[in-house]
mmCIF file of C-alpha atoms and ligand atoms in Angstrom:
data_model
loop_
_atom_site.group_PDB
_atom_site.id
_atom_site.type_symbol
_atom_site.label_atom_id
_atom_site.label_comp_id
_atom_site.label_asym_id
_atom_site.label_seq_id
_atom_site.Cartn_x
_atom_site.Cartn_y
_atom_site.Cartn_z
ATOM 1 C CA MET A 24 0.088 -14.920 14.016
ATOM 2 C CA LYS A 25 -0.434 -11.154 13.572
ATOM 3 C CA ARG A 26 -0.994 -10.700 9.816
ATOM 4 C CA ALA A 27 -1.791 -7.446 8.153
ATOM 5 C CA VAL A 28 -2.776 -6.596 4.616
ATOM 6 C CA PHE A 29 -1.426 -3.330 3.084
ATOM 7 C CA PRO A 30 -3.745 -2.696 0.147
ATOM 8 C CA GLY A 31 -3.178 -0.191 -2.555
ATOM 9 C CA SER A 32 -2.575 0.402 -6.219
ATOM 10 C CA PHE A 33 1.171 0.969 -5.803
ATOM 11 C CA ASP A 34 1.359 2.522 -9.375
ATOM 12 C CA PRO A 35 4.255 2.764 -8.595
ATOM 13 C CA LEU A 36 5.533 1.933 -5.095
ATOM 14 C CA THR A 37 7.029 5.133 -3.511
ATOM 15 C CA LEU A 38 9.354 5.853 -0.687
ATOM 16 C CA GLY A 39 6.052 6.987 1.169
ATOM 17 C CA HIS A 40 4.684 3.436 0.952
ATOM 18 C CA LYS A 41 8.060 2.027 1.967
ATOM 19 C CA ASP A 42 8.253 4.172 4.971
ATOM 20 C CA ILE A 43 4.865 2.890 6.203
ATOM 21 C CA ILE A 44 5.828 -0.746 5.504
ATOM 22 C CA ASP A 45 9.146 -0.462 7.210
ATOM 23 C CA ARG A 46 7.678 1.123 10.248
ATOM 24 C CA ALA A 47 4.843 -1.491 10.420
ATOM 25 C CA LEU A 48 7.288 -4.395 10.369
ATOM 26 C CA PRO A 49 7.839 -4.586 14.225
ATOM 27 C CA LEU A 50 4.130 -4.610 14.754
ATOM 28 C CA PHE A 51 3.155 -7.680 12.713
ATOM 29 C CA ASP A 52 4.466 -11.190 12.051
ATOM 30 C CA GLU A 53 3.570 -10.923 8.346
ATOM 31 C CA ILE A 54 2.599 -8.066 6.113
ATOM 32 C CA ILE A 55 0.981 -8.861 2.657
ATOM 33 C CA ILE A 56 1.335 -5.965 0.288
ATOM 34 C CA ALA A 57 -1.840 -6.628 -1.843
ATOM 35 C CA ILE A 58 -2.211 -4.758 -5.097
ATOM 36 C CA GLY A 59 -5.948 -4.277 -5.696
ATOM 37 C CA THR A 60 -7.001 -4.597 -9.387
ATOM 38 C CA ASN A 61 -9.897 -2.687 -10.746
ATOM 39 C CA SER A 62 -10.748 -3.305 -14.434
ATOM 40 C CA SER A 63 -12.267 0.124 -14.854
ATOM 41 C CA LYS A 64 -9.039 1.894 -13.670
ATOM 42 C CA LYS A 65 -6.254 2.687 -15.944
ATOM 43 C CA TYR A 66 -2.732 2.119 -14.592
ATOM 44 C CA MET A 67 0.685 3.372 -15.675
ATOM 45 C CA PHE A 68 2.480 0.176 -14.827
ATOM 46 C CA SER A 69 1.266 -3.324 -15.442
ATOM 47 C CA LEU A 70 0.378 -5.607 -12.593
ATOM 48 C CA GLU A 71 3.542 -7.574 -13.213
ATOM 49 C CA GLN A 72 5.661 -4.528 -13.053
ATOM 50 C CA ARG A 73 4.074 -3.188 -9.879
ATOM 51 C CA LYS A 74 4.448 -6.609 -8.289
ATOM 52 C CA SER A 75 8.046 -6.876 -9.326
ATOM 53 C CA PHE A 76 8.913 -3.344 -7.914
ATOM 54 C CA ILE A 77 7.548 -4.452 -4.573
ATOM 55 C CA ALA A 78 9.232 -7.979 -4.661
ATOM 56 C CA LYS A 79 12.665 -6.535 -5.443
ATOM 57 C CA THR A 80 12.411 -3.732 -2.951
ATOM 58 C CA PHE A 81 11.582 -6.193 -0.170
ATOM 59 C CA ALA A 82 13.603 -9.206 -1.464
ATOM 60 C CA ASN A 83 15.524 -9.463 1.862
ATOM 61 C CA GLU A 84 12.569 -9.110 4.163
ATOM 62 C CA SER A 85 10.931 -12.512 4.900
ATOM 63 C CA LYS A 86 7.951 -11.087 6.686
ATOM 64 C CA ILE A 87 6.720 -9.352 3.532
ATOM 65 C CA LYS A 88 4.757 -11.122 0.917
ATOM 66 C CA VAL A 89 3.225 -9.571 -2.310
ATOM 67 C CA ASP A 90 -0.124 -10.570 -3.785
ATOM 68 C CA THR A 91 -2.820 -9.157 -6.061
ATOM 69 C CA TYR A 92 -6.646 -9.270 -5.442
ATOM 70 C CA LYS A 93 -10.039 -8.297 -6.991
ATOM 71 C CA GLY A 94 -13.063 -7.131 -5.123
ATOM 72 C CA LEU A 95 -13.488 -6.105 -1.492
ATOM 73 C CA THR A 96 -10.387 -5.759 0.658
ATOM 74 C CA ILE A 97 -12.139 -7.279 3.665
ATOM 75 C CA ASN A 98 -13.095 -10.371 1.562
ATOM 76 C CA TYR A 99 -9.382 -10.690 0.587
ATOM 77 C CA CYS A 100 -8.450 -10.294 4.297
ATOM 78 C CA LYS A 101 -10.755 -13.160 5.233
ATOM 79 C CA LYS A 102 -9.364 -15.289 2.412
ATOM 80 C CA VAL A 103 -5.744 -14.887 3.694
ATOM 81 C CA ASN A 104 -6.720 -15.039 7.310
ATOM 82 C CA SER A 105 -5.604 -11.359 8.131
ATOM 83 C CA GLN A 106 -7.161 -9.596 11.138
ATOM 84 C CA PHE A 107 -5.719 -6.187 10.131
ATOM 85 C CA ILE A 108 -5.617 -3.615 7.296
ATOM 86 C CA LEU A 109 -2.606 -1.300 7.296
ATOM 87 C CA ARG A 110 -3.005 2.193 5.842
ATOM 88 C CA GLY A 111 -0.904 5.314 5.766
ATOM 89 C CA LEU A 112 -2.242 8.797 6.507
ATOM 90 C CA ARG A 113 -0.630 11.858 4.945
ATOM 91 C CA ASN A 114 -3.040 14.608 5.545
ATOM 92 C CA PRO A 115 -6.667 15.458 6.650
ATOM 93 C CA ALA A 116 -8.031 14.449 3.192
ATOM 94 C CA ASP A 117 -6.575 10.961 3.670
ATOM 95 C CA PHE A 118 -8.043 10.815 7.146
ATOM 96 C CA GLU A 119 -11.595 11.769 6.130
ATOM 97 C CA PHE A 120 -11.554 9.315 3.268
ATOM 98 C CA GLU A 121 -9.988 6.452 5.233
ATOM 99 C CA LYS A 122 -12.160 7.026 8.293
ATOM 100 C CA ALA A 123 -15.399 6.164 6.481
ATOM 101 C CA ILE A 124 -13.890 3.122 4.890
ATOM 102 C CA ALA A 125 -12.354 1.885 8.172
ATOM 103 C CA GLN A 126 -15.584 2.376 10.061
ATOM 104 C CA THR A 127 -17.607 0.645 7.397
ATOM 105 C CA ASN A 128 -15.220 -2.293 7.243
ATOM 106 C CA ARG A 129 -15.262 -2.515 11.018
ATOM 107 C CA THR A 130 -19.110 -2.574 10.958
ATOM 108 C CA ILE A 131 -19.472 -5.241 8.330
ATOM 109 C CA SER A 132 -16.389 -7.435 9.391
ATOM 110 C CA GLU A 133 -14.186 -8.063 12.356
ATOM 111 C CA ILE A 134 -11.250 -6.447 10.640
ATOM 112 C CA GLU A 135 -9.470 -3.572 12.294
ATOM 113 C CA THR A 136 -7.624 -0.876 10.257
ATOM 114 C CA VAL A 137 -4.324 0.221 11.680
ATOM 115 C CA PHE A 138 -3.117 3.694 10.631
ATOM 116 C CA LEU A 139 0.452 4.929 10.636
ATOM 117 C CA LEU A 140 1.096 8.639 10.229
ATOM 118 C CA THR A 141 3.550 9.272 7.377
ATOM 119 C CA SER A 142 7.024 10.517 8.231
ATOM 120 C CA ALA A 143 7.602 14.127 7.688
ATOM 121 C CA SER A 144 10.323 13.455 5.083
ATOM 122 C CA THR A 145 7.937 11.395 2.840
ATOM 123 C CA SER A 146 4.480 12.941 3.513
ATOM 124 C CA PHE A 147 4.414 14.870 0.220
ATOM 125 C CA ILE A 148 5.099 11.850 -2.004
ATOM 126 C CA SER A 149 2.325 10.387 -4.011
ATOM 127 C CA SER A 150 2.166 7.833 -6.778
ATOM 128 C CA SER A 151 0.184 10.282 -8.991
ATOM 129 C CA ILE A 152 2.846 13.015 -8.790
ATOM 130 C CA VAL A 153 5.532 10.381 -9.563
ATOM 131 C CA ARG A 154 3.520 9.275 -12.631
ATOM 132 C CA ASP A 155 3.296 12.931 -13.756
ATOM 133 C CA ILE A 156 6.952 13.449 -13.514
ATOM 134 C CA LEU A 157 7.826 10.153 -15.318
ATOM 135 C CA GLN A 158 5.268 10.992 -18.082
ATOM 136 C CA ASN A 159 7.184 14.204 -18.585
ATOM 137 C CA GLY A 160 10.659 12.852 -18.530
ATOM 138 C CA GLY A 161 11.582 14.072 -15.054
ATOM 139 C CA ASP A 162 13.827 12.417 -12.328
ATOM 140 C CA VAL A 163 11.970 10.392 -9.665
ATOM 141 C CA SER A 164 15.059 8.800 -7.939
ATOM 142 C CA LEU A 165 14.492 10.712 -4.686
ATOM 143 C CA LEU A 166 10.789 9.638 -4.559
ATOM 144 C CA VAL A 167 10.828 5.913 -5.153
ATOM 145 C CA PRO A 168 12.845 2.884 -4.141
ATOM 146 C CA LYS A 169 15.808 1.892 -6.475
ATOM 147 C CA ALA A 170 13.883 -1.040 -7.911
ATOM 148 C CA VAL A 171 11.306 1.440 -9.436
ATOM 149 C CA ILE A 172 13.875 3.320 -11.398
ATOM 150 C CA ILE A 173 13.793 1.815 -14.932
HETATM 151 P P1 ADP B 26 -4.926 3.697 -3.120
HETATM 152 O O1 ADP B 26 -5.189 3.713 -4.532
HETATM 153 O O2 ADP B 26 -5.672 2.697 -2.262
HETATM 154 O O3 ADP B 26 -4.866 5.122 -2.357
HETATM 155 P P2 ADP B 26 -1.986 3.933 -2.969
HETATM 156 O O4 ADP B 26 -1.112 2.903 -3.635
HETATM 157 O O5 ADP B 26 -2.196 5.283 -3.461
HETATM 158 O O6 ADP B 26 -3.412 3.153 -3.017
HETATM 159 O O7 ADP B 26 -1.706 3.975 -1.370
HETATM 160 C C1 ADP B 26 -1.695 2.892 -0.588
HETATM 161 C C2 ADP B 26 -1.540 3.179 0.901
HETATM 162 O O8 ADP B 26 -0.377 3.998 1.026
HETATM 163 C C3 ADP B 26 -2.632 4.247 1.372
HETATM 164 O O9 ADP B 26 -3.005 3.933 2.664
HETATM 165 C C4 ADP B 26 -1.946 5.597 1.242
HETATM 166 O O10 ADP B 26 -2.527 6.585 2.099
HETATM 167 C C5 ADP B 26 -0.627 5.285 1.642
HETATM 168 N N1 ADP B 26 0.404 6.175 1.159
HETATM 169 C C6 ADP B 26 0.548 6.577 -0.149
HETATM 170 N N2 ADP B 26 1.581 7.523 -0.163
HETATM 171 C C7 ADP B 26 1.983 7.670 1.137
HETATM 172 C C8 ADP B 26 2.940 8.557 1.686
HETATM 173 N N3 ADP B 26 3.661 9.412 1.056
HETATM 174 N N4 ADP B 26 3.169 8.519 3.076
HETATM 175 C C9 ADP B 26 2.342 7.611 3.768
HETATM 176 N N5 ADP B 26 1.407 6.830 3.261
HETATM 177 C C10 ADP B 26 1.250 6.850 1.986
#
């Protein structure tokens, strides 16, 4: 069984994340969208809200599971028996950052990171910009899945 973990903050889930997940579906038997929790980080949406956005968005997709974890992503991968980490790449900054993490993870574990390049139509979307718009009363309906509009 080819199982991948797609780790992230998902604060909130965006159409950029959804694009990567939809396009990864044919590559894996199961994708666990794993919300990493870090007690020193401040989030806009609670863990329950972030989980619920993802669960509702992929309610009809049996290959997708949602979970939360603390600590190292590779340790979580071992726990759920996942051989792959899935990540999206938007730009050279993402690449440089992700490269070091992926190479480190590969060095200290057996886990491969699989990268998908963002689609042109969603490459500009980021959770942090979505949060800025929401905090200032703007409309994010073209940037996030319907389940995130509250
Ligand atoms: P993190 O805090 O780990 O960066 P995010 O929730 O911001 O978590 O992102 C999770 C993953 O989704 C990362 O691999 C990130 O590069 C990817 N991602 C985020 N936005 C987009 C987008 N617009 N297009 C493609 N991938 C994206």
